[in-house]
Amino acid sequence: MNPVFRKLLLAGIASAALLSGTSFAADKLPVIASFSILGDLVRVVGGERVSVTTLVGPDEDAHVFEPRPADVKAIAQTRLLVTNGLGFEPWAQKLAKSAGYQGQSVVASQGVKPRQLPAEKGHQHAETDPHAWQDPGNVVLYVRNIAAALAKADPAGASVYQAHSDAYVKELQTLDAWARAQFAALPPPKRQVITSHDAFGYFGAHYQIRFLAPQGVSTDMEPSAKEVARLIQQIQREKIKAVFIENMSAPKLLAQLSKDAGVKVGQTLYVDALSAPQGPAGSYLQLMRHNVTQLAAGMKLN
Ligand code: ZN
């Protein structure tokens, strides 16, 4: 184990031990969600019965997250750990194990049909795309899995969790129908978008939009000069006008791309993280509405 990480863990465990004698939010079920989008879903399903802590907060990048002492403390005190799975947070299980976590765990994406990345993305082997929440149909499964896990950890609340998840599934269906309507008028040649990292695979498959990304499926990979050059040629050849940056990634690469290819960069998309609560993507539903609106406007310029 990395010595700094180990030191953080020990510090966290010591403070957790100090706190364990006191009761905190005694009437609420303590739940940890690995990242902000899951935190929102847990809050929606759990309502007043749960107290949710999010490890990777708004505008933060889960791909390259480093746990902090406060995270170890929080995990030691929680009763349910909710993760995305599909390889999105490889650090989460390690963190739980190191903190001696004894509570329940649920992988929210359980039952989702995983999307494999094509070999042409430059990977040696087929890689699973973790960004399943970008398809609202998958989020129906997320919400059902979260409701079942909350009911298991807190059986007295089972009917409440069921009712909240039923109501939210209806909102997801409304969102999906609305999103389809925004894209409906766009003919196939206009349905092309450039983003910085490859996080829209599920979204693109669901809404029949082609996404091109110079960065791979994770944000820790830098594209080569050759890959960027190829993308610039493609932007010019296919006259792609919809170029977007993401809230949790450095805009430098896309700024360069838009300059070299002579295209204007659109508004920020919220991809792997929510915005701050008062921002344009403070919840999953707001995030999707914001992204769909921006993408549809960008593709219309095409
Ligand atoms: Zn991502």
PDB file of C-alpha atoms and ligand atoms in Angstrom:
ATOM      1  CA  MET A   1       0.000   0.000   0.000  1.00  0.00           C
ATOM      2  CA  ASN A   2       1.105   3.527  -0.779  1.00  0.00           C
ATOM      3  CA  PRO A   3       2.517   4.929   2.518  1.00  0.00           C
ATOM      4  CA  VAL A   4       0.579   8.188   2.287  1.00  0.00           C
ATOM      5  CA  PHE A   5      -2.660   6.318   1.735  1.00  0.00           C
ATOM      6  CA  ARG A   6      -1.836   4.025   4.662  1.00  0.00           C
ATOM      7  CA  LYS A   7      -1.167   6.996   6.914  1.00  0.00           C
ATOM      8  CA  LEU A   8      -4.490   8.544   5.890  1.00  0.00           C
ATOM      9  CA  LEU A   9      -6.257   5.272   6.637  1.00  0.00           C
ATOM     10  CA  LEU A  10      -4.728   4.979  10.086  1.00  0.00           C
ATOM     11  CA  ALA A  11      -5.621   8.590  10.886  1.00  0.00           C
ATOM     12  CA  GLY A  12      -9.172   7.957   9.714  1.00  0.00           C
ATOM     13  CA  ILE A  13      -9.571   4.779  11.727  1.00  0.00           C
ATOM     14  CA  ALA A  14      -8.280   6.521  14.865  1.00  0.00           C
ATOM     15  CA  SER A  15     -10.816   9.336  14.520  1.00  0.00           C
ATOM     16  CA  ALA A  16     -13.596   6.873  13.693  1.00  0.00           C
ATOM     17  CA  ALA A  17     -12.806   5.009  16.917  1.00  0.00           C
ATOM     18  CA  LEU A  18     -13.029   8.270  18.869  1.00  0.00           C
ATOM     19  CA  LEU A  19     -16.408   9.051  17.380  1.00  0.00           C
ATOM     20  CA  SER A  20     -17.922   5.591  17.654  1.00  0.00           C
ATOM     21  CA  GLY A  21     -19.064   6.210  21.241  1.00  0.00           C
ATOM     22  CA  THR A  22     -21.271   9.116  20.201  1.00  0.00           C
ATOM     23  CA  SER A  23     -24.547   8.722  18.389  1.00  0.00           C
ATOM     24  CA  PHE A  24     -24.923  10.810  15.230  1.00  0.00           C
ATOM     25  CA  ALA A  25     -28.129  11.256  13.222  1.00  0.00           C
ATOM     26  CA  ALA A  26     -29.311   8.210  15.183  1.00  0.00           C
ATOM     27  CA  ASP A  27     -32.657   7.949  13.466  1.00  0.00           C
ATOM     28  CA  LYS A  28     -31.281   7.964   9.925  1.00  0.00           C
ATOM     29  CA  LEU A  29     -29.650   5.156   7.976  1.00  0.00           C
ATOM     30  CA  PRO A  30     -26.070   6.228   7.126  1.00  0.00           C
ATOM     31  CA  VAL A  31     -25.334   5.492   3.457  1.00  0.00           C
ATOM     32  CA  ILE A  32     -22.233   6.229   1.372  1.00  0.00           C
ATOM     33  CA  ALA A  33     -22.402   6.713  -2.379  1.00  0.00           C
ATOM     34  CA  SER A  34     -19.159   6.585  -4.339  1.00  0.00           C
ATOM     35  CA  PHE A  35     -19.917   9.634  -6.525  1.00  0.00           C
ATOM     36  CA  SER A  36     -22.313  12.564  -6.748  1.00  0.00           C
ATOM     37  CA  ILE A  37     -24.789  11.144  -9.296  1.00  0.00           C
ATOM     38  CA  LEU A  38     -25.325   8.015  -7.190  1.00  0.00           C
ATOM     39  CA  GLY A  39     -25.599  10.219  -4.100  1.00  0.00           C
ATOM     40  CA  ASP A  40     -28.520  12.031  -5.730  1.00  0.00           C
ATOM     41  CA  LEU A  41     -30.272   8.756  -6.580  1.00  0.00           C
ATOM     42  CA  VAL A  42     -29.832   7.475  -3.013  1.00  0.00           C
ATOM     43  CA  ARG A  43     -31.235  10.736  -1.650  1.00  0.00           C
ATOM     44  CA  VAL A  44     -34.263  10.493  -3.947  1.00  0.00           C
ATOM     45  CA  VAL A  45     -35.031   6.874  -3.003  1.00  0.00           C
ATOM     46  CA  GLY A  46     -34.077   7.138   0.658  1.00  0.00           C
ATOM     47  CA  GLY A  47     -35.739  10.493   1.369  1.00  0.00           C
ATOM     48  CA  GLU A  48     -35.934  11.450   5.032  1.00  0.00           C
ATOM     49  CA  ARG A  49     -34.929   7.990   6.249  1.00  0.00           C
ATOM     50  CA  VAL A  50     -31.321   8.148   5.059  1.00  0.00           C
ATOM     51  CA  SER A  51     -28.289  10.335   5.575  1.00  0.00           C
ATOM     52  CA  VAL A  52     -26.119  10.234   2.436  1.00  0.00           C
ATOM     53  CA  THR A  53     -22.401  10.942   2.196  1.00  0.00           C
ATOM     54  CA  THR A  54     -20.816  11.202  -1.247  1.00  0.00           C
ATOM     55  CA  LEU A  55     -17.126  10.338  -1.654  1.00  0.00           C
ATOM     56  CA  VAL A  56     -16.442  11.963  -5.063  1.00  0.00           C
ATOM     57  CA  GLY A  57     -18.289  15.268  -4.897  1.00  0.00           C
ATOM     58  CA  PRO A  58     -19.743  17.673  -7.500  1.00  0.00           C
ATOM     59  CA  ASP A  59     -17.342  18.576 -10.340  1.00  0.00           C
ATOM     60  CA  GLU A  60     -14.812  15.984  -9.105  1.00  0.00           C
ATOM     61  CA  ASP A  61     -13.390  13.164 -11.209  1.00  0.00           C
ATOM     62  CA  ALA A  62     -14.036   9.615  -9.947  1.00  0.00           C
ATOM     63  CA  HIS A  63     -11.590   8.074 -12.437  1.00  0.00           C
ATOM     64  CA  VAL A  64      -8.595   9.592 -10.677  1.00  0.00           C
ATOM     65  CA  PHE A  65      -9.983   9.959  -7.133  1.00  0.00           C
ATOM     66  CA  GLU A  66      -7.693   9.693  -4.100  1.00  0.00           C
ATOM     67  CA  PRO A  67      -9.467   8.849  -0.823  1.00  0.00           C
ATOM     68  CA  ARG A  68      -9.046  11.300   2.071  1.00  0.00           C
ATOM     69  CA  PRO A  69      -8.976  10.604   5.855  1.00  0.00           C
ATOM     70  CA  ALA A  70     -12.574  11.875   6.132  1.00  0.00           C
ATOM     71  CA  ASP A  71     -13.647   9.215   3.606  1.00  0.00           C
ATOM     72  CA  VAL A  72     -12.166   6.435   5.721  1.00  0.00           C
ATOM     73  CA  LYS A  73     -13.960   7.826   8.756  1.00  0.00           C
ATOM     74  CA  ALA A  74     -17.249   8.039   6.888  1.00  0.00           C
ATOM     75  CA  ILE A  75     -16.971   4.522   5.505  1.00  0.00           C
ATOM     76  CA  ALA A  76     -16.232   3.071   8.927  1.00  0.00           C
ATOM     77  CA  GLN A  77     -19.508   4.544  10.233  1.00  0.00           C
ATOM     78  CA  THR A  78     -21.834   3.750   7.358  1.00  0.00           C
ATOM     79  CA  ARG A  79     -24.260   0.838   6.953  1.00  0.00           C
ATOM     80  CA  LEU A  80     -24.660   0.726   3.182  1.00  0.00           C
ATOM     81  CA  LEU A  81     -22.060   1.419   0.499  1.00  0.00           C
ATOM     82  CA  VAL A  82     -23.412   2.161  -2.989  1.00  0.00           C
ATOM     83  CA  THR A  83     -21.021   1.960  -5.946  1.00  0.00           C
ATOM     84  CA  ASN A  84     -21.503   2.137  -9.713  1.00  0.00           C
ATOM     85  CA  GLY A  85     -19.399  -0.910 -10.594  1.00  0.00           C
ATOM     86  CA  LEU A  86     -18.346  -1.702 -14.206  1.00  0.00           C
ATOM     87  CA  GLY A  87     -14.804  -0.699 -13.226  1.00  0.00           C
ATOM     88  CA  PHE A  88     -15.688   2.956 -12.536  1.00  0.00           C
ATOM     89  CA  GLU A  89     -14.326   3.174  -8.975  1.00  0.00           C
ATOM     90  CA  PRO A  90     -11.549   0.598  -8.591  1.00  0.00           C
ATOM     91  CA  TRP A  91     -10.502   2.405  -5.396  1.00  0.00           C
ATOM     92  CA  ALA A  92     -13.840   1.861  -3.584  1.00  0.00           C
ATOM     93  CA  GLN A  93     -13.488  -1.792  -2.623  1.00  0.00           C
ATOM     94  CA  LYS A  94      -9.889  -1.215  -1.579  1.00  0.00           C
ATOM     95  CA  LEU A  95     -10.984   1.682   0.612  1.00  0.00           C
ATOM     96  CA  ALA A  96     -13.790  -0.372   2.202  1.00  0.00           C
ATOM     97  CA  LYS A  97     -11.454  -3.262   2.888  1.00  0.00           C
ATOM     98  CA  SER A  98      -8.729  -1.054   4.347  1.00  0.00           C
ATOM     99  CA  ALA A  99     -11.241   0.710   6.606  1.00  0.00           C
ATOM    100  CA  GLY A 100     -12.467  -2.670   7.890  1.00  0.00           C
ATOM    101  CA  TYR A 101     -15.951  -1.951   6.543  1.00  0.00           C
ATOM    102  CA  GLN A 102     -18.491  -4.507   7.820  1.00  0.00           C
ATOM    103  CA  GLY A 103     -21.730  -3.076   6.431  1.00  0.00           C
ATOM    104  CA  GLN A 104     -23.693  -3.939   3.314  1.00  0.00           C
ATOM    105  CA  SER A 105     -22.719  -3.050  -0.233  1.00  0.00           C
ATOM    106  CA  VAL A 106     -24.648  -2.735  -3.476  1.00  0.00           C
ATOM    107  CA  VAL A 107     -23.469  -2.295  -7.046  1.00  0.00           C
ATOM    108  CA  ALA A 108     -26.065   0.054  -8.547  1.00  0.00           C
ATOM    109  CA  SER A 109     -25.445  -1.014 -12.154  1.00  0.00           C
ATOM    110  CA  GLN A 110     -26.304  -4.665 -11.434  1.00  0.00           C
ATOM    111  CA  GLY A 111     -28.367  -6.037 -14.346  1.00  0.00           C
ATOM    112  CA  VAL A 112     -27.261  -3.373 -16.834  1.00  0.00           C
ATOM    113  CA  LYS A 113     -26.141  -4.747 -20.182  1.00  0.00           C
ATOM    114  CA  PRO A 114     -22.494  -3.624 -20.169  1.00  0.00           C
ATOM    115  CA  ARG A 115     -21.172  -1.860 -23.230  1.00  0.00           C
ATOM    116  CA  GLN A 116     -17.743  -2.941 -24.419  1.00  0.00           C
ATOM    117  CA  LEU A 117     -15.478  -0.364 -26.014  1.00  0.00           C
ATOM    118  CA  PRO A 118     -14.419  -1.126 -29.549  1.00  0.00           C
ATOM    119  CA  ALA A 119     -10.779  -2.104 -30.063  1.00  0.00           C
ATOM    120  CA  GLU A 120     -10.285   0.899 -32.397  1.00  0.00           C
ATOM    121  CA  LYS A 121     -10.217   3.123 -29.290  1.00  0.00           C
ATOM    122  CA  GLY A 122      -6.599   2.105 -28.907  1.00  0.00           C
ATOM    123  CA  HIS A 123      -7.062  -0.366 -26.075  1.00  0.00           C
ATOM    124  CA  GLN A 124      -5.246  -3.669 -26.224  1.00  0.00           C
ATOM    125  CA  HIS A 125      -8.272  -5.529 -24.902  1.00  0.00           C
ATOM    126  CA  ALA A 126     -12.008  -4.933 -24.819  1.00  0.00           C
ATOM    127  CA  GLU A 127     -12.735  -2.548 -21.964  1.00  0.00           C
ATOM    128  CA  THR A 128     -16.066  -2.189 -20.179  1.00  0.00           C
ATOM    129  CA  ASP A 129     -17.621   1.253 -20.404  1.00  0.00           C
ATOM    130  CA  PRO A 130     -18.672   2.275 -16.865  1.00  0.00           C
ATOM    131  CA  HIS A 131     -20.831   5.305 -17.820  1.00  0.00           C
ATOM    132  CA  ALA A 132     -24.145   3.389 -17.807  1.00  0.00           C
ATOM    133  CA  TRP A 133     -26.056   6.205 -16.044  1.00  0.00           C
ATOM    134  CA  GLN A 134     -25.977   8.204 -19.278  1.00  0.00           C
ATOM    135  CA  ASP A 135     -28.935   6.058 -20.449  1.00  0.00           C
ATOM    136  CA  PRO A 136     -32.047   6.798 -18.319  1.00  0.00           C
ATOM    137  CA  GLY A 137     -33.248   3.246 -19.005  1.00  0.00           C
ATOM    138  CA  ASN A 138     -30.245   1.987 -17.055  1.00  0.00           C
ATOM    139  CA  VAL A 139     -30.965   4.415 -14.231  1.00  0.00           C
ATOM    140  CA  VAL A 140     -34.314   2.646 -13.745  1.00  0.00           C
ATOM    141  CA  LEU A 141     -32.234  -0.428 -12.812  1.00  0.00           C
ATOM    142  CA  TYR A 142     -29.956   1.680 -10.594  1.00  0.00           C
ATOM    143  CA  VAL A 143     -32.937   3.025  -8.684  1.00  0.00           C
ATOM    144  CA  ARG A 144     -34.508  -0.438  -8.265  1.00  0.00           C
ATOM    145  CA  ASN A 145     -31.205  -1.844  -6.999  1.00  0.00           C
ATOM    146  CA  ILE A 146     -30.782   1.049  -4.554  1.00  0.00           C
ATOM    147  CA  ALA A 147     -34.362   0.622  -3.255  1.00  0.00           C
ATOM    148  CA  ALA A 148     -33.815  -3.110  -2.691  1.00  0.00           C
ATOM    149  CA  ALA A 149     -30.521  -2.498  -0.883  1.00  0.00           C
ATOM    150  CA  LEU A 150     -32.031   0.211   1.344  1.00  0.00           C
ATOM    151  CA  ALA A 151     -34.934  -2.120   2.197  1.00  0.00           C
ATOM    152  CA  LYS A 152     -32.476  -4.828   3.159  1.00  0.00           C
ATOM    153  CA  ALA A 153     -30.495  -2.471   5.399  1.00  0.00           C
ATOM    154  CA  ASP A 154     -33.660  -0.862   6.836  1.00  0.00           C
ATOM    155  CA  PRO A 155     -36.633  -3.258   6.446  1.00  0.00           C
ATOM    156  CA  ALA A 156     -39.011  -0.880   8.266  1.00  0.00           C
ATOM    157  CA  GLY A 157     -38.630   1.600   5.381  1.00  0.00           C
ATOM    158  CA  ALA A 158     -39.199  -0.890   2.555  1.00  0.00           C
ATOM    159  CA  SER A 159     -42.578   0.491   1.438  1.00  0.00           C
ATOM    160  CA  VAL A 160     -41.263   4.074   1.517  1.00  0.00           C
ATOM    161  CA  TYR A 161     -38.264   3.133  -0.674  1.00  0.00           C
ATOM    162  CA  GLN A 162     -40.552   1.279  -3.053  1.00  0.00           C
ATOM    163  CA  ALA A 163     -42.913   4.263  -3.381  1.00  0.00           C
ATOM    164  CA  HIS A 164     -40.034   6.715  -3.939  1.00  0.00           C
ATOM    165  CA  SER A 165     -38.434   4.514  -6.590  1.00  0.00           C
ATOM    166  CA  ASP A 166     -41.793   3.991  -8.387  1.00  0.00           C
ATOM    167  CA  ALA A 167     -42.354   7.761  -8.539  1.00  0.00           C
ATOM    168  CA  TYR A 168     -38.800   8.404  -9.760  1.00  0.00           C
ATOM    169  CA  VAL A 169     -39.046   5.754 -12.486  1.00  0.00           C
ATOM    170  CA  LYS A 170     -42.004   7.716 -13.869  1.00  0.00           C
ATOM    171  CA  GLU A 171     -39.842  10.872 -13.902  1.00  0.00           C
ATOM    172  CA  LEU A 172     -37.110   8.969 -15.742  1.00  0.00           C
ATOM    173  CA  GLN A 173     -39.625   7.849 -18.365  1.00  0.00           C
ATOM    174  CA  THR A 174     -40.831  11.429 -18.822  1.00  0.00           C
ATOM    175  CA  LEU A 175     -37.220  12.591 -19.161  1.00  0.00           C
ATOM    176  CA  ASP A 176     -36.479   9.915 -21.763  1.00  0.00           C
ATOM    177  CA  ALA A 177     -39.518  10.783 -23.900  1.00  0.00           C
ATOM    178  CA  TRP A 178     -38.617  14.474 -23.722  1.00  0.00           C
ATOM    179  CA  ALA A 179     -34.976  13.764 -24.708  1.00  0.00           C
ATOM    180  CA  ARG A 180     -36.054  11.687 -27.715  1.00  0.00           C
ATOM    181  CA  ALA A 181     -38.293  14.536 -28.833  1.00  0.00           C
ATOM    182  CA  GLN A 182     -35.357  17.020 -28.682  1.00  0.00           C
ATOM    183  CA  PHE A 183     -33.301  14.881 -31.062  1.00  0.00           C
ATOM    184  CA  ALA A 184     -36.147  13.647 -33.268  1.00  0.00           C
ATOM    185  CA  ALA A 185     -35.778  16.249 -36.021  1.00  0.00           C
ATOM    186  CA  LEU A 186     -32.025  15.723 -36.523  1.00  0.00           C
ATOM    187  CA  PRO A 187     -31.090  13.627 -39.573  1.00  0.00           C
ATOM    188  CA  PRO A 188     -28.258  11.060 -39.124  1.00  0.00           C
ATOM    189  CA  PRO A 189     -25.446  13.195 -40.665  1.00  0.00           C
ATOM    190  CA  LYS A 190     -26.040  15.858 -38.003  1.00  0.00           C
ATOM    191  CA  ARG A 191     -25.970  13.382 -35.134  1.00  0.00           C
ATOM    192  CA  GLN A 192     -22.245  13.704 -34.406  1.00  0.00           C
ATOM    193  CA  VAL A 193     -20.583  15.223 -31.352  1.00  0.00           C
ATOM    194  CA  ILE A 194     -17.014  15.633 -30.081  1.00  0.00           C
ATOM    195  CA  THR A 195     -16.434  15.434 -26.317  1.00  0.00           C
ATOM    196  CA  SER A 196     -13.179  15.180 -24.372  1.00  0.00           C
ATOM    197  CA  HIS A 197     -13.463  11.712 -22.786  1.00  0.00           C
ATOM    198  CA  ASP A 198     -15.462   8.762 -24.029  1.00  0.00           C
ATOM    199  CA  ALA A 199     -18.372   8.855 -21.557  1.00  0.00           C
ATOM    200  CA  PHE A 200     -21.385   9.007 -23.879  1.00  0.00           C
ATOM    201  CA  GLY A 201     -21.397   5.459 -25.249  1.00  0.00           C
ATOM    202  CA  TYR A 202     -24.649   4.440 -23.549  1.00  0.00           C
ATOM    203  CA  PHE A 203     -26.212   7.816 -24.300  1.00  0.00           C
ATOM    204  CA  GLY A 204     -25.190   7.628 -27.957  1.00  0.00           C
ATOM    205  CA  ALA A 205     -26.448   4.075 -28.392  1.00  0.00           C
ATOM    206  CA  HIS A 206     -29.770   4.970 -26.784  1.00  0.00           C
ATOM    207  CA  TYR A 207     -30.401   8.200 -28.721  1.00  0.00           C
ATOM    208  CA  GLN A 208     -28.576   7.233 -31.928  1.00  0.00           C
ATOM    209  CA  ILE A 209     -25.892   9.898 -31.724  1.00  0.00           C
ATOM    210  CA  ARG A 210     -22.263   9.307 -32.639  1.00  0.00           C
ATOM    211  CA  PHE A 211     -19.740  10.564 -30.067  1.00  0.00           C
ATOM    212  CA  LEU A 212     -16.055  10.979 -30.853  1.00  0.00           C
ATOM    213  CA  ALA A 213     -13.601  11.517 -27.999  1.00  0.00           C
ATOM    214  CA  PRO A 214      -9.841  12.110 -28.154  1.00  0.00           C
ATOM    215  CA  GLN A 215      -9.440  10.918 -24.561  1.00  0.00           C
ATOM    216  CA  GLY A 216     -10.358   7.306 -23.821  1.00  0.00           C
ATOM    217  CA  VAL A 217     -13.042   5.956 -21.521  1.00  0.00           C
ATOM    218  CA  SER A 218     -11.081   7.062 -18.469  1.00  0.00           C
ATOM    219  CA  THR A 219      -9.744  10.570 -17.907  1.00  0.00           C
ATOM    220  CA  ASP A 220      -6.268   9.343 -16.937  1.00  0.00           C
ATOM    221  CA  MET A 221      -5.263   8.734 -20.562  1.00  0.00           C
ATOM    222  CA  GLU A 222      -3.835  11.429 -22.823  1.00  0.00           C
ATOM    223  CA  PRO A 223      -4.459  11.139 -26.551  1.00  0.00           C
ATOM    224  CA  SER A 224      -1.414  11.074 -28.813  1.00  0.00           C
ATOM    225  CA  ALA A 225      -0.664  13.936 -31.221  1.00  0.00           C
ATOM    226  CA  LYS A 226      -1.554  11.541 -34.053  1.00  0.00           C
ATOM    227  CA  GLU A 227      -4.984  10.794 -32.550  1.00  0.00           C
ATOM    228  CA  VAL A 228      -5.705  14.510 -32.137  1.00  0.00           C
ATOM    229  CA  ALA A 229      -4.582  15.226 -35.712  1.00  0.00           C
ATOM    230  CA  ARG A 230      -6.863  12.465 -37.009  1.00  0.00           C
ATOM    231  CA  LEU A 231      -9.785  13.870 -35.068  1.00  0.00           C
ATOM    232  CA  ILE A 232      -9.188  17.382 -36.473  1.00  0.00           C
ATOM    233  CA  GLN A 233      -9.273  15.948 -39.999  1.00  0.00           C
ATOM    234  CA  GLN A 234     -12.498  14.139 -39.197  1.00  0.00           C
ATOM    235  CA  ILE A 235     -14.103  17.298 -37.762  1.00  0.00           C
ATOM    236  CA  GLN A 236     -13.242  19.182 -40.944  1.00  0.00           C
ATOM    237  CA  ARG A 237     -14.168  16.389 -43.352  1.00  0.00           C
ATOM    238  CA  GLU A 238     -17.544  15.689 -41.725  1.00  0.00           C
ATOM    239  CA  LYS A 239     -18.171  19.341 -40.826  1.00  0.00           C
ATOM    240  CA  ILE A 240     -18.838  18.546 -37.155  1.00  0.00           C
ATOM    241  CA  LYS A 241     -19.844  21.677 -35.239  1.00  0.00           C
ATOM    242  CA  ALA A 242     -20.876  20.155 -31.908  1.00  0.00           C
ATOM    243  CA  VAL A 243     -17.750  20.187 -29.704  1.00  0.00           C
ATOM    244  CA  PHE A 244     -18.153  20.083 -25.920  1.00  0.00           C
ATOM    245  CA  ILE A 245     -16.040  20.002 -22.777  1.00  0.00           C
ATOM    246  CA  GLU A 246     -16.941  18.286 -19.506  1.00  0.00           C
ATOM    247  CA  ASN A 247     -17.244  19.627 -16.003  1.00  0.00           C
ATOM    248  CA  MET A 248     -14.602  17.367 -14.458  1.00  0.00           C
ATOM    249  CA  SER A 249     -11.900  17.476 -17.124  1.00  0.00           C
ATOM    250  CA  ALA A 250      -9.275  20.015 -18.140  1.00  0.00           C
ATOM    251  CA  PRO A 251     -10.544  22.092 -21.080  1.00  0.00           C
ATOM    252  CA  LYS A 252      -7.052  22.545 -22.585  1.00  0.00           C
ATOM    253  CA  LEU A 253      -7.264  19.669 -25.037  1.00  0.00           C
ATOM    254  CA  LEU A 254     -10.649  20.642 -26.443  1.00  0.00           C
ATOM    255  CA  ALA A 255      -9.653  24.298 -26.611  1.00  0.00           C
ATOM    256  CA  GLN A 256      -6.683  23.290 -28.758  1.00  0.00           C
ATOM    257  CA  LEU A 257      -8.860  21.035 -30.874  1.00  0.00           C
ATOM    258  CA  SER A 258     -11.462  23.695 -31.492  1.00  0.00           C
ATOM    259  CA  LYS A 259      -8.760  26.231 -32.433  1.00  0.00           C
ATOM    260  CA  ASP A 260      -7.003  23.876 -34.848  1.00  0.00           C
ATOM    261  CA  ALA A 261     -10.216  22.589 -36.402  1.00  0.00           C
ATOM    262  CA  GLY A 262     -11.882  26.011 -36.453  1.00  0.00           C
ATOM    263  CA  VAL A 263     -14.967  25.076 -34.415  1.00  0.00           C
ATOM    264  CA  LYS A 264     -16.559  26.774 -31.422  1.00  0.00           C
ATOM    265  CA  VAL A 265     -16.692  24.843 -28.119  1.00  0.00           C
ATOM    266  CA  GLY A 266     -20.225  24.537 -26.722  1.00  0.00           C
ATOM    267  CA  GLN A 267     -21.333  24.876 -23.109  1.00  0.00           C
ATOM    268  CA  THR A 268     -19.983  22.540 -20.445  1.00  0.00           C
ATOM    269  CA  LEU A 269     -21.572  19.105 -20.278  1.00  0.00           C
ATOM    270  CA  TYR A 270     -22.024  17.374 -16.917  1.00  0.00           C
ATOM    271  CA  VAL A 271     -20.875  13.833 -17.356  1.00  0.00           C
ATOM    272  CA  ASP A 272     -19.350  11.897 -14.442  1.00  0.00           C
ATOM    273  CA  ALA A 273     -20.338  14.379 -11.737  1.00  0.00           C
ATOM    274  CA  LEU A 274     -23.135  16.770 -10.859  1.00  0.00           C
ATOM    275  CA  SER A 275     -22.573  20.529 -10.613  1.00  0.00           C
ATOM    276  CA  ALA A 276     -22.805  22.304  -7.265  1.00  0.00           C
ATOM    277  CA  PRO A 277     -26.459  22.218  -6.015  1.00  0.00           C
ATOM    278  CA  GLN A 278     -27.258  25.719  -7.321  1.00  0.00           C
ATOM    279  CA  GLY A 279     -25.570  25.014 -10.705  1.00  0.00           C
ATOM    280  CA  PRO A 280     -27.185  23.776 -13.927  1.00  0.00           C
ATOM    281  CA  ALA A 281     -26.822  20.073 -13.034  1.00  0.00           C
ATOM    282  CA  GLY A 282     -27.516  19.852  -9.308  1.00  0.00           C
ATOM    283  CA  SER A 283     -29.423  16.579  -9.729  1.00  0.00           C
ATOM    284  CA  TYR A 284     -29.383  13.700 -12.210  1.00  0.00           C
ATOM    285  CA  LEU A 285     -32.609  14.903 -13.868  1.00  0.00           C
ATOM    286  CA  GLN A 286     -31.191  18.433 -14.240  1.00  0.00           C
ATOM    287  CA  LEU A 287     -27.912  17.022 -15.549  1.00  0.00           C
ATOM    288  CA  MET A 288     -29.699  15.103 -18.300  1.00  0.00           C
ATOM    289  CA  ARG A 289     -31.932  18.019 -19.252  1.00  0.00           C
ATOM    290  CA  HIS A 290     -28.940  20.355 -19.430  1.00  0.00           C
ATOM    291  CA  ASN A 291     -26.850  17.949 -21.550  1.00  0.00           C
ATOM    292  CA  VAL A 292     -29.693  17.086 -23.942  1.00  0.00           C
ATOM    293  CA  THR A 293     -30.502  20.778 -24.455  1.00  0.00           C
ATOM    294  CA  GLN A 294     -26.855  21.683 -25.142  1.00  0.00           C
ATOM    295  CA  LEU A 295     -26.219  18.682 -27.399  1.00  0.00           C
ATOM    296  CA  ALA A 296     -29.369  19.268 -29.450  1.00  0.00           C
ATOM    297  CA  ALA A 297     -28.464  22.960 -29.888  1.00  0.00           C
ATOM    298  CA  GLY A 298     -24.873  22.080 -30.872  1.00  0.00           C
ATOM    299  CA  MET A 299     -25.896  19.495 -33.460  1.00  0.00           C
ATOM    300  CA  LYS A 300     -28.412  21.865 -35.048  1.00  0.00           C
ATOM    301  CA  LEU A 301     -25.485  24.186 -35.952  1.00  0.00           C
ATOM    302  CA  ASN A 302     -23.980  21.326 -37.882  1.00  0.00           C
TER     303      ASN A 302
HETATM  304 ZN    ZN B   1     -15.790   8.982 -17.153  1.00  0.00          ZN
END
